[in-house]
Coordinates of N, CA, C and O in Angstrom, one line a residue:
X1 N 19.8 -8.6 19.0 CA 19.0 -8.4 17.8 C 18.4 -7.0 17.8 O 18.1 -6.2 16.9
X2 N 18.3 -6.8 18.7 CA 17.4 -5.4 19.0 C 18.1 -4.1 19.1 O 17.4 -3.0 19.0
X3 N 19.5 -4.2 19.3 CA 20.7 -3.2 18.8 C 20.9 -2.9 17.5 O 21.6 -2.0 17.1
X4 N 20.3 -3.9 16.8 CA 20.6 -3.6 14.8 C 19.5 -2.7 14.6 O 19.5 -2.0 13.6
X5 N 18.4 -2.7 15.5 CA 16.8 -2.0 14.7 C 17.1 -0.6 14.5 O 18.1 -0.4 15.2
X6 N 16.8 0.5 13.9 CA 16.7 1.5 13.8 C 15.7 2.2 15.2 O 15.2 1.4 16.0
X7 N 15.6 3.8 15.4 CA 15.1 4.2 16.1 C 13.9 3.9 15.9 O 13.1 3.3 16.7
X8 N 13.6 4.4 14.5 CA 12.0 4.1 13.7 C 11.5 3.0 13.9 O 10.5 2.9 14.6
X9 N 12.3 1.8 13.2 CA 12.1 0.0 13.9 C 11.7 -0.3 15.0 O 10.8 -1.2 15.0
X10 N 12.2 0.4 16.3 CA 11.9 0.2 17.4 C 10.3 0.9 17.8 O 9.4 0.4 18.5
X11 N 10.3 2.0 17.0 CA 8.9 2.4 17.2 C 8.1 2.2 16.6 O 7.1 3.0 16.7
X12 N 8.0 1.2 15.7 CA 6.9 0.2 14.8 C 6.7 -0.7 15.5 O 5.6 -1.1 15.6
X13 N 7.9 -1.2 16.0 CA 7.9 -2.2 17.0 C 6.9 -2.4 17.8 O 6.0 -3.2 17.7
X14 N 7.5 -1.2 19.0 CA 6.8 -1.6 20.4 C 5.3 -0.7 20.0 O 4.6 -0.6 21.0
X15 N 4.9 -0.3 19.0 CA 3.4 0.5 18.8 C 2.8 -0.3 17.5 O 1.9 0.2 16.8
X16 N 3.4 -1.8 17.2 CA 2.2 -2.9 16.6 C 1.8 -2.1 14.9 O 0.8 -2.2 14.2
X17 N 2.8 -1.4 14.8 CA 3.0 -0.6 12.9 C 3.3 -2.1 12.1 O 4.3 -2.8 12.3
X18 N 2.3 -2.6 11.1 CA 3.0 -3.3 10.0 C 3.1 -2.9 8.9 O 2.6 -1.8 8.5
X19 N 3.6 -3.7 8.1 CA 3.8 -3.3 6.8 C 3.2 -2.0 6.1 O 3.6 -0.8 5.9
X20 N 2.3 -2.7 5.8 CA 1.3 -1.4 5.2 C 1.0 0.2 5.9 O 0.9 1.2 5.4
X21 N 1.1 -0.1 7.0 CA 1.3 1.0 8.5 C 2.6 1.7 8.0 O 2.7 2.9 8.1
X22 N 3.3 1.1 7.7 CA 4.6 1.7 7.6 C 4.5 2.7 6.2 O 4.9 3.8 6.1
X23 N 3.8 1.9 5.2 CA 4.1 2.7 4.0 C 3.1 4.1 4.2 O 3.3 5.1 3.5
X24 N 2.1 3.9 5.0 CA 0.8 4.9 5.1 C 1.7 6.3 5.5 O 1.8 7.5 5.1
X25 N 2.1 5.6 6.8 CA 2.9 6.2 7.3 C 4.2 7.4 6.5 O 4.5 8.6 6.8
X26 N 4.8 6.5 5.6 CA 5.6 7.2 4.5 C 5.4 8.2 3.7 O 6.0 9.1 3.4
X27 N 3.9 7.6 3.4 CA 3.6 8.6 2.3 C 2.9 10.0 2.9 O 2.7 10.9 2.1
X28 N 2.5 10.1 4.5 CA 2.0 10.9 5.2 C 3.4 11.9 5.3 O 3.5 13.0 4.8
X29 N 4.4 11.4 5.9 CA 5.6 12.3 5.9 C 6.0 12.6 4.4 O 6.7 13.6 4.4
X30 N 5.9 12.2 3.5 CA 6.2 12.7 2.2 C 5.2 14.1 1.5 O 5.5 14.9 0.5
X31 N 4.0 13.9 2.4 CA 3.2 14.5 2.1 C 3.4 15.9 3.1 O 3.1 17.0 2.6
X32 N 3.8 15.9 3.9 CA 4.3 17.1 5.3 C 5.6 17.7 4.7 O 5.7 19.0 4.5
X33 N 6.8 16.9 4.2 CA 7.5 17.3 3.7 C 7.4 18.5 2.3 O 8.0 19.5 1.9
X34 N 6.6 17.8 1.9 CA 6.3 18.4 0.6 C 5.5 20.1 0.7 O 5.7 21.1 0.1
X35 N 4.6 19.7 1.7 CA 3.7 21.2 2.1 C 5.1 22.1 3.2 O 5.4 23.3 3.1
X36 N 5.7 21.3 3.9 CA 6.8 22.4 4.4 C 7.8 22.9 3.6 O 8.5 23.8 4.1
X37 N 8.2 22.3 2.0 CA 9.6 22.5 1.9 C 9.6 23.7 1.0 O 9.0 23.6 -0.1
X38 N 10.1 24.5 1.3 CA 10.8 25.5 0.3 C 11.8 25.9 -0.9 O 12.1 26.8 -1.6
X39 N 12.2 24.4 -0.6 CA 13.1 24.4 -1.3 C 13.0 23.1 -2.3 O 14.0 22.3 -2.4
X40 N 12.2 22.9 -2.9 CA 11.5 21.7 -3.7 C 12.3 21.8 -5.2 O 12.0 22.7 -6.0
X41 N 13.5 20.8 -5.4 CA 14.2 20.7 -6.5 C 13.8 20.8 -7.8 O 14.6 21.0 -8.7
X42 N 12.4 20.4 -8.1 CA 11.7 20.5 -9.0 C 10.8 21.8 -9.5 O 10.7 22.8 -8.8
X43 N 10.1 21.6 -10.9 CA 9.1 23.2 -10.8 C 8.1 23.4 -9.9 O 8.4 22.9 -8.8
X44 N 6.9 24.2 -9.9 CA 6.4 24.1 -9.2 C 5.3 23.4 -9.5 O 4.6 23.3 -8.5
X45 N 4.7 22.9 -10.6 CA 3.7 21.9 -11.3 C 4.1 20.6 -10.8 O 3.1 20.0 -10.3
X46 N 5.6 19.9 -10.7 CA 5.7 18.9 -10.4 C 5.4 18.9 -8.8 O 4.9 17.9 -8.2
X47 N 5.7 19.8 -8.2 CA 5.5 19.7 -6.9 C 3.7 19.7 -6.2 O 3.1 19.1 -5.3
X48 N 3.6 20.5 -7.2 CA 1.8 20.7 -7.0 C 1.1 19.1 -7.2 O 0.7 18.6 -6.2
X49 N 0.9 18.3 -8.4 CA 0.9 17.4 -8.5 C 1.5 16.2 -7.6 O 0.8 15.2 -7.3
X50 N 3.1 16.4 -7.1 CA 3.3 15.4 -6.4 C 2.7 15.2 -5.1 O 2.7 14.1 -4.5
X51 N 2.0 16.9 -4.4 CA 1.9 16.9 -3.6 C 0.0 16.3 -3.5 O -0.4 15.9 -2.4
X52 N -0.5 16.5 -4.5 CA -2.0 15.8 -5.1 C -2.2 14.3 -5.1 O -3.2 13.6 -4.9
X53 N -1.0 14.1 -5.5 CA -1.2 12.3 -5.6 C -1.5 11.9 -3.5 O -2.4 11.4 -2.8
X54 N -0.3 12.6 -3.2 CA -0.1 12.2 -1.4 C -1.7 12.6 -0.8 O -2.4 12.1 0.1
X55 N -1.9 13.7 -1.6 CA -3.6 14.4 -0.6 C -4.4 13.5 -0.8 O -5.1 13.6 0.2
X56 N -4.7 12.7 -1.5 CA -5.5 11.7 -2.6 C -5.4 10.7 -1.1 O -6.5 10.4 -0.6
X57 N -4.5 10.5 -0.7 CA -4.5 9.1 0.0 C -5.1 9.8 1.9 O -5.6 9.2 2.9
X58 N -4.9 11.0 1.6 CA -5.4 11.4 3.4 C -6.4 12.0 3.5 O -7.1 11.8 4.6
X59 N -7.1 13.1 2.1 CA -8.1 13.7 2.6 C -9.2 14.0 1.3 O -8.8 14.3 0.2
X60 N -10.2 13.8 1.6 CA -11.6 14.3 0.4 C -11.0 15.1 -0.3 O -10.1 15.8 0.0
X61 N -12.1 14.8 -1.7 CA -11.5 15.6 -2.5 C -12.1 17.7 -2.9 O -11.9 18.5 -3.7
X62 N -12.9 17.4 -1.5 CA -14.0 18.4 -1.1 C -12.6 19.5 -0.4 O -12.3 20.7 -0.7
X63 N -11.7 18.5 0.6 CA -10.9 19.4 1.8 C -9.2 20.0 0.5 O -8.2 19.3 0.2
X64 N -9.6 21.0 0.1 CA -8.5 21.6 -0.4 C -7.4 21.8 0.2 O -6.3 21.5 -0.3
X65 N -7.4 22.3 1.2 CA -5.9 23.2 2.2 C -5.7 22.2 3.1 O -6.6 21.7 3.7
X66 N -4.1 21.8 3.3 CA -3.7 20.7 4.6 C -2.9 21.8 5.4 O -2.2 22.5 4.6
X67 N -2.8 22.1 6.7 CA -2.0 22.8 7.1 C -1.6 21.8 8.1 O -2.1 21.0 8.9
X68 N 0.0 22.4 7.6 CA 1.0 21.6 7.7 C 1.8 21.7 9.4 O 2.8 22.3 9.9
X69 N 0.9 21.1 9.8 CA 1.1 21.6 11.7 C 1.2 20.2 12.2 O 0.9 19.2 11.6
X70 N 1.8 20.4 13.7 CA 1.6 18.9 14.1 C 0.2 18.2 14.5 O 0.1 17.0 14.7
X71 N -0.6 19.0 14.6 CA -1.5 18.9 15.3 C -2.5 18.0 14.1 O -3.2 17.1 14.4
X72 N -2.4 18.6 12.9 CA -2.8 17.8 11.1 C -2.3 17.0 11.4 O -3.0 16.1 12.0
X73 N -0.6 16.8 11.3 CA 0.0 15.7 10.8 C -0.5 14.2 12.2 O -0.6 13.0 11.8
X74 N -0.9 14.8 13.7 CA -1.4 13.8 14.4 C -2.7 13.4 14.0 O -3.2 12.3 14.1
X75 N -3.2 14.6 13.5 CA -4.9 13.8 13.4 C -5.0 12.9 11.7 O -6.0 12.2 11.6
X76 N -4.3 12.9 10.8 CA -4.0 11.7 9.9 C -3.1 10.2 10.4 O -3.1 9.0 10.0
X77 N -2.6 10.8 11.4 CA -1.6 9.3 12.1 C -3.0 8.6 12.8 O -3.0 7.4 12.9
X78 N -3.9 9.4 13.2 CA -4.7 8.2 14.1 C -5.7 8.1 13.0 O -6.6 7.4 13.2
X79 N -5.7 8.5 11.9 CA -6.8 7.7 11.0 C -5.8 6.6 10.3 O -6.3 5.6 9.8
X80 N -4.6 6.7 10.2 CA -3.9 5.1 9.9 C -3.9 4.7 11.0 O -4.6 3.7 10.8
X81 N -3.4 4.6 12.2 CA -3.5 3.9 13.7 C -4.6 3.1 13.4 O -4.5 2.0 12.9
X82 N -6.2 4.0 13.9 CA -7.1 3.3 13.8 C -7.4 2.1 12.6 O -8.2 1.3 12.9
X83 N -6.8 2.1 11.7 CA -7.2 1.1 10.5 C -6.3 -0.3 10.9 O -6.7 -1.4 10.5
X84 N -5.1 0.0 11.6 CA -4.2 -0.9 12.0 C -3.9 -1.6 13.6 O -3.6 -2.8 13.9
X85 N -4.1 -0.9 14.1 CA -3.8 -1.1 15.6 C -4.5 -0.7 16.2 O -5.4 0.1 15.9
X86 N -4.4 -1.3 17.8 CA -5.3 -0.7 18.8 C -4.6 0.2 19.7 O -5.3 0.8 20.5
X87 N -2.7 0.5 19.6 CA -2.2 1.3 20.5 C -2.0 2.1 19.4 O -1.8 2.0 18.2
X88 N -2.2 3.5 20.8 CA -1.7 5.0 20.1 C -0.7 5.3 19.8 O 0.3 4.7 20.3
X89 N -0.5 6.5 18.7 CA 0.1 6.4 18.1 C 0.7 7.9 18.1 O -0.1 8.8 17.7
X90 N 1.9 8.5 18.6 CA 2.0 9.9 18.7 C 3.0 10.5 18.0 O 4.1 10.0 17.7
X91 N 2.6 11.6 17.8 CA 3.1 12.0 16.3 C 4.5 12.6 16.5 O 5.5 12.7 15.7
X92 N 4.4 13.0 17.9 CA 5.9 13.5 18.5 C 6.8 12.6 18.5 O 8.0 12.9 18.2
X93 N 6.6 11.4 18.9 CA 7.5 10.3 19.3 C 7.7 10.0 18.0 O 8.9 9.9 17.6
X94 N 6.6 9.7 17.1 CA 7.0 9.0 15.5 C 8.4 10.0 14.8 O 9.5 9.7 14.4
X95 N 7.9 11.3 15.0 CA 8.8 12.1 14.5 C 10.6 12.3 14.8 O 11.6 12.5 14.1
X96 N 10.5 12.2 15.8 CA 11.9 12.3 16.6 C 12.8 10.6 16.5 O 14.0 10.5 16.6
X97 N 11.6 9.2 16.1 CA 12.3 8.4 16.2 C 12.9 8.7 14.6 O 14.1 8.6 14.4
X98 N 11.9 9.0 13.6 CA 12.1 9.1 12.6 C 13.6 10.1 11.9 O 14.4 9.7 11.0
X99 N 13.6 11.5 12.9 CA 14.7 11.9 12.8 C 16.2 11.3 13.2 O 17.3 11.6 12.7
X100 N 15.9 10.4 14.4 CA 17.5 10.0 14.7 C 17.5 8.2 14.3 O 18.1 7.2 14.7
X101 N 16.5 8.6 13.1 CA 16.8 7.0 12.2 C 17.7 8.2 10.8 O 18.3 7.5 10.0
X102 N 17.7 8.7 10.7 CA 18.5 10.2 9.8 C 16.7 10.2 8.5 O 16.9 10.5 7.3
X103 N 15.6 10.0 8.8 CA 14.6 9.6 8.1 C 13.6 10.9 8.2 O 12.9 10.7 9.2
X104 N 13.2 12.2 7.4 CA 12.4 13.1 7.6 C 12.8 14.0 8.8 O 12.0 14.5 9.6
X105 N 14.1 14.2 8.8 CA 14.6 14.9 9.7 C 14.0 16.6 9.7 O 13.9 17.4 10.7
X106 N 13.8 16.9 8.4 CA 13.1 18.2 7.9 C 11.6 18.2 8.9 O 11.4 19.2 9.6
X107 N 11.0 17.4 8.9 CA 9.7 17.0 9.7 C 10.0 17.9 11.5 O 9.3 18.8 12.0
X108 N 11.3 17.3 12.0 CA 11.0 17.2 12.9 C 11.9 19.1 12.9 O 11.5 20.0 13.6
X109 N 12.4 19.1 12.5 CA 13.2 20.6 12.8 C 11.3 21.6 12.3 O 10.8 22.5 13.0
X110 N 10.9 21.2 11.4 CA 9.7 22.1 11.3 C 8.5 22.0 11.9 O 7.6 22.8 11.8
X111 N 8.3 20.8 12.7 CA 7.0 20.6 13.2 C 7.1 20.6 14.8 O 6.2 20.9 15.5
X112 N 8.5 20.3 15.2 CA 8.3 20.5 16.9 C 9.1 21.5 16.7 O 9.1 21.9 17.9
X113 N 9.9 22.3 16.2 CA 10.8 24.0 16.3 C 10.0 24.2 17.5 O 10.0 25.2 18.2

């Protein structure tokens, strides 16, 4: 059974991620994605906005600028960790399982380069 899981699967798995962990998690890389990509198919209003709705779920509405580093993107992973679990949770390992699930591959070429 454990040959069908994805890389990602496995690392929800063995680090006690549920459901909701997962989606937090989603919308955090959607949110990294969006601050790294240059190449955003849409205008740039939709992008600004899409990228507003994602800030809305990680940071006050006081903190303006997210820079888009690994070191951000870890310190949002342990404010969802902490709300869900008691094991840590690292942003490297998340990233790389995520890339060779074919999942935010952009993530991992721009945050560990």
């Amino acid at each position: 059974m454990d040959e069908l899981l994805s890389p990602f699967d496995k690392w929800c798995d063995k680090n006690e991620v549920n459901d909701q962990a997962q989606l937090e998690i989603i919308n955090l890389c959607g949110l990294f994605i969006l601050l790294l990509s240059d190449d955003f198919p849409g205008t740039p209003e939709e992008k600004e906005k899409m990228t507003l709705n994602f800030k809305r779920e990680f940071v006050s509405d006081d903190q303006q600028h997210v820079e888009p580093t690994l070191g951000t993107f870890q310190q949002f992973l342990s404010k969802i960790q902490q709300k869900h679990s008691s094991v840590y949770w690292n942003a490297e390992e998340l990233i790389r399982a995520l890339a060779a699930s074919g999942r935010a591959v952009d993530l991992k070429e721009k945050l560990l380069a």
